[in-house]
Amino acid sequence: QVQLVESGGGLVQPGGSLRLSCAASGSIFSINDMGWYRQAPGKERELVAAISSGGSTNYADSVKGRFTISRDNAKKTVYLQMDSLKPEDTAVYYCNVEVIRSFVASTIYDYWGQGTQVTVSS
């Protein structure tokens, strides 16, 4: 089985920074795309940032210039560096990882982290 463990959430003041981490473990042959989503109360879950196996990135317009997604393939970990945080960034953040589990099969499985709370408030 594959597990994703998130860490790094918490309470910060507007203008502050946080760094989220998501580490994958278990039956993994290789990892394809990785990303971060967030969901605020009463709102739909939305894509915040994504990074491909080749390092290409995409960001939601609301976080461009403030957030940076990166990955460490040796550690099977994806990061989200969040700077200049705003109250509107308050949400539960979830990591998502696409996993290929076998050398002989290219089937891609989609896994989600448990979620970590980010609160931006004075």
PDB file of C-alpha atoms in Angstrom:
ATOM      1  CA  GLN A   1       0.000   0.000   0.000  1.00  0.00           C
ATOM      2  CA  VAL A   2       1.010   3.636  -0.492  1.00  0.00           C
ATOM      3  CA  GLN A   3       0.796   6.260   2.230  1.00  0.00           C
ATOM      4  CA  LEU A   4       1.181  10.034   2.100  1.00  0.00           C
ATOM      5  CA  VAL A   5       2.074  11.951   5.259  1.00  0.00           C
ATOM      6  CA  GLU A   6       1.658  15.724   5.315  1.00  0.00           C
ATOM      7  CA  SER A   7       3.279  18.179   7.701  1.00  0.00           C
ATOM      8  CA  GLY A   8       4.023  21.877   8.102  1.00  0.00           C
ATOM      9  CA  GLY A   9       0.609  23.456   8.571  1.00  0.00           C
ATOM     10  CA  GLY A  10      -0.240  25.867  11.347  1.00  0.00           C
ATOM     11  CA  LEU A  11      -1.277  29.380  12.322  1.00  0.00           C
ATOM     12  CA  VAL A  12       0.557  32.382  10.874  1.00  0.00           C
ATOM     13  CA  GLN A  13      -0.035  36.117  10.600  1.00  0.00           C
ATOM     14  CA  PRO A  14      -0.714  37.811   7.259  1.00  0.00           C
ATOM     15  CA  GLY A  15       2.549  38.257   5.388  1.00  0.00           C
ATOM     16  CA  GLY A  16       4.100  35.234   7.056  1.00  0.00           C
ATOM     17  CA  SER A  17       5.408  32.012   5.552  1.00  0.00           C
ATOM     18  CA  LEU A  18       4.891  28.272   5.870  1.00  0.00           C
ATOM     19  CA  ARG A  19       6.439  25.268   4.173  1.00  0.00           C
ATOM     20  CA  LEU A  20       4.302  22.180   3.643  1.00  0.00           C
ATOM     21  CA  SER A  21       5.786  18.734   3.068  1.00  0.00           C
ATOM     22  CA  CYS A  22       4.229  15.523   1.784  1.00  0.00           C
ATOM     23  CA  ALA A  23       6.243  12.299   1.902  1.00  0.00           C
ATOM     24  CA  ALA A  24       5.192   9.152   0.047  1.00  0.00           C
ATOM     25  CA  SER A  25       6.078   5.637   1.143  1.00  0.00           C
ATOM     26  CA  GLY A  26       5.098   2.047   0.427  1.00  0.00           C
ATOM     27  CA  SER A  27       4.791   0.105  -2.814  1.00  0.00           C
ATOM     28  CA  ILE A  28       6.162   2.647  -5.296  1.00  0.00           C
ATOM     29  CA  PHE A  29       8.022   1.988  -8.527  1.00  0.00           C
ATOM     30  CA  SER A  30       7.948   5.585  -9.714  1.00  0.00           C
ATOM     31  CA  ILE A  31       6.026   8.803  -9.170  1.00  0.00           C
ATOM     32  CA  ASN A  32       4.422  10.788 -11.955  1.00  0.00           C
ATOM     33  CA  ASP A  33       2.742  14.137 -11.239  1.00  0.00           C
ATOM     34  CA  MET A  34       2.454  15.627  -7.751  1.00  0.00           C
ATOM     35  CA  GLY A  35       0.323  18.501  -6.544  1.00  0.00           C
ATOM     36  CA  TRP A  36      -1.294  20.478  -3.767  1.00  0.00           C
ATOM     37  CA  TYR A  37      -5.004  21.193  -3.405  1.00  0.00           C
ATOM     38  CA  ARG A  38      -6.886  23.200  -0.799  1.00  0.00           C
ATOM     39  CA  GLN A  39     -10.445  23.402   0.451  1.00  0.00           C
ATOM     40  CA  ALA A  40     -11.967  26.180   2.534  1.00  0.00           C
ATOM     41  CA  PRO A  41     -15.267  25.769   4.424  1.00  0.00           C
ATOM     42  CA  GLY A  42     -18.212  25.925   2.046  1.00  0.00           C
ATOM     43  CA  LYS A  43     -16.013  25.971  -1.051  1.00  0.00           C
ATOM     44  CA  GLU A  44     -14.921  23.413  -3.617  1.00  0.00           C
ATOM     45  CA  ARG A  45     -11.512  21.801  -3.490  1.00  0.00           C
ATOM     46  CA  GLU A  46      -9.186  23.618  -5.868  1.00  0.00           C
ATOM     47  CA  LEU A  47      -5.788  22.973  -7.380  1.00  0.00           C
ATOM     48  CA  VAL A  48      -3.125  25.226  -5.884  1.00  0.00           C
ATOM     49  CA  ALA A  49       0.025  23.979  -7.606  1.00  0.00           C
ATOM     50  CA  ALA A  50       1.250  20.975  -9.563  1.00  0.00           C
ATOM     51  CA  ILE A  51       4.625  19.662 -10.664  1.00  0.00           C
ATOM     52  CA  SER A  52       5.327  17.012 -13.285  1.00  0.00           C
ATOM     53  CA  SER A  53       7.941  14.280 -13.196  1.00  0.00           C
ATOM     54  CA  GLY A  54      10.064  16.486 -15.452  1.00  0.00           C
ATOM     55  CA  GLY A  55       9.775  19.497 -13.168  1.00  0.00           C
ATOM     56  CA  SER A  56       7.215  21.556 -15.084  1.00  0.00           C
ATOM     57  CA  THR A  57       4.952  23.557 -12.760  1.00  0.00           C
ATOM     58  CA  ASN A  58       1.485  25.090 -12.803  1.00  0.00           C
ATOM     59  CA  TYR A  59      -0.049  27.474 -10.266  1.00  0.00           C
ATOM     60  CA  ALA A  60      -3.456  28.874  -9.529  1.00  0.00           C
ATOM     61  CA  ASP A  61      -3.620  32.557 -10.442  1.00  0.00           C
ATOM     62  CA  SER A  62      -4.336  33.463  -6.823  1.00  0.00           C
ATOM     63  CA  VAL A  63      -0.965  32.142  -5.610  1.00  0.00           C
ATOM     64  CA  LYS A  64       1.371  32.966  -8.492  1.00  0.00           C
ATOM     65  CA  GLY A  65       4.421  34.846  -7.278  1.00  0.00           C
ATOM     66  CA  ARG A  66       3.815  33.831  -3.661  1.00  0.00           C
ATOM     67  CA  PHE A  67       3.887  30.001  -3.611  1.00  0.00           C
ATOM     68  CA  THR A  68       6.551  27.648  -4.954  1.00  0.00           C
ATOM     69  CA  ILE A  69       6.113  23.920  -5.500  1.00  0.00           C
ATOM     70  CA  SER A  70       9.130  21.614  -5.633  1.00  0.00           C
ATOM     71  CA  ARG A  71       9.948  17.917  -5.349  1.00  0.00           C
ATOM     72  CA  ASP A  72      12.747  15.701  -4.098  1.00  0.00           C
ATOM     73  CA  ASN A  73      12.559  12.447  -6.036  1.00  0.00           C
ATOM     74  CA  ALA A  74      15.107  10.657  -3.835  1.00  0.00           C
ATOM     75  CA  LYS A  75      12.967  11.393  -0.768  1.00  0.00           C
ATOM     76  CA  LYS A  76       9.665  10.863  -2.624  1.00  0.00           C
ATOM     77  CA  THR A  77       8.533  14.194  -1.217  1.00  0.00           C
ATOM     78  CA  VAL A  78       6.715  17.226  -2.590  1.00  0.00           C
ATOM     79  CA  TYR A  79       6.933  20.652  -0.949  1.00  0.00           C
ATOM     80  CA  LEU A  80       4.901  23.835  -1.041  1.00  0.00           C
ATOM     81  CA  GLN A  81       6.693  26.995   0.060  1.00  0.00           C
ATOM     82  CA  MET A  82       4.071  29.616   0.901  1.00  0.00           C
ATOM     83  CA  ASP A  83       5.187  33.238   1.281  1.00  0.00           C
ATOM     84  CA  SER A  84       3.271  36.490   1.733  1.00  0.00           C
ATOM     85  CA  LEU A  85       0.327  34.574   3.115  1.00  0.00           C
ATOM     86  CA  LYS A  86      -3.119  36.160   3.089  1.00  0.00           C
ATOM     87  CA  PRO A  87      -6.270  35.379   5.104  1.00  0.00           C
ATOM     88  CA  GLU A  88      -7.792  34.096   1.854  1.00  0.00           C
ATOM     89  CA  ASP A  89      -5.213  31.284   1.893  1.00  0.00           C
ATOM     90  CA  THR A  90      -6.838  29.776   4.993  1.00  0.00           C
ATOM     91  CA  ALA A  91      -7.906  26.219   4.139  1.00  0.00           C
ATOM     92  CA  VAL A  92      -7.125  22.553   4.579  1.00  0.00           C
ATOM     93  CA  TYR A  93      -4.311  21.651   2.202  1.00  0.00           C
ATOM     94  CA  TYR A  94      -4.092  18.192   0.627  1.00  0.00           C
ATOM     95  CA  CYS A  95      -1.248  16.689  -1.358  1.00  0.00           C
ATOM     96  CA  ASN A  96      -1.932  14.430  -4.323  1.00  0.00           C
ATOM     97  CA  VAL A  97       0.526  11.968  -5.839  1.00  0.00           C
ATOM     98  CA  GLU A  98       0.287   9.827  -8.974  1.00  0.00           C
ATOM     99  CA  VAL A  99       2.071   6.512  -8.400  1.00  0.00           C
ATOM    100  CA  ILE A 100       3.191   3.720 -10.721  1.00  0.00           C
ATOM    101  CA  ARG A 101       3.497   0.692  -8.454  1.00  0.00           C
ATOM    102  CA  SER A 102       5.016  -1.977 -10.728  1.00  0.00           C
ATOM    103  CA  PHE A 103       7.806  -2.306 -13.265  1.00  0.00           C
ATOM    104  CA  VAL A 104       5.601  -4.471 -15.519  1.00  0.00           C
ATOM    105  CA  ALA A 105       2.441  -2.349 -15.372  1.00  0.00           C
ATOM    106  CA  SER A 106       2.083   1.334 -16.178  1.00  0.00           C
ATOM    107  CA  THR A 107      -1.227   1.789 -14.360  1.00  0.00           C
ATOM    108  CA  ILE A 108      -1.304   5.093 -12.493  1.00  0.00           C
ATOM    109  CA  TYR A 109      -2.877   5.194  -9.042  1.00  0.00           C
ATOM    110  CA  ASP A 110      -4.004   8.410  -7.387  1.00  0.00           C
ATOM    111  CA  TYR A 111      -3.319   8.957  -3.671  1.00  0.00           C
ATOM    112  CA  TRP A 112      -4.265  11.739  -1.261  1.00  0.00           C
ATOM    113  CA  GLY A 113      -2.709  12.964   1.958  1.00  0.00           C
ATOM    114  CA  GLN A 114      -4.688  13.342   5.164  1.00  0.00           C
ATOM    115  CA  GLY A 115      -4.853  17.132   4.945  1.00  0.00           C
ATOM    116  CA  THR A 116      -3.163  19.822   7.019  1.00  0.00           C
ATOM    117  CA  GLN A 117      -4.782  23.016   8.303  1.00  0.00           C
ATOM    118  CA  VAL A 118      -3.332  26.378   7.300  1.00  0.00           C
ATOM    119  CA  THR A 119      -4.787  29.398   9.095  1.00  0.00           C
ATOM    120  CA  VAL A 120      -3.736  32.964   8.276  1.00  0.00           C
ATOM    121  CA  SER A 121      -5.049  35.453  10.820  1.00  0.00           C
ATOM    122  CA  SER A 122      -4.057  38.484  12.865  1.00  0.00           C
TER     123      SER A 122
END
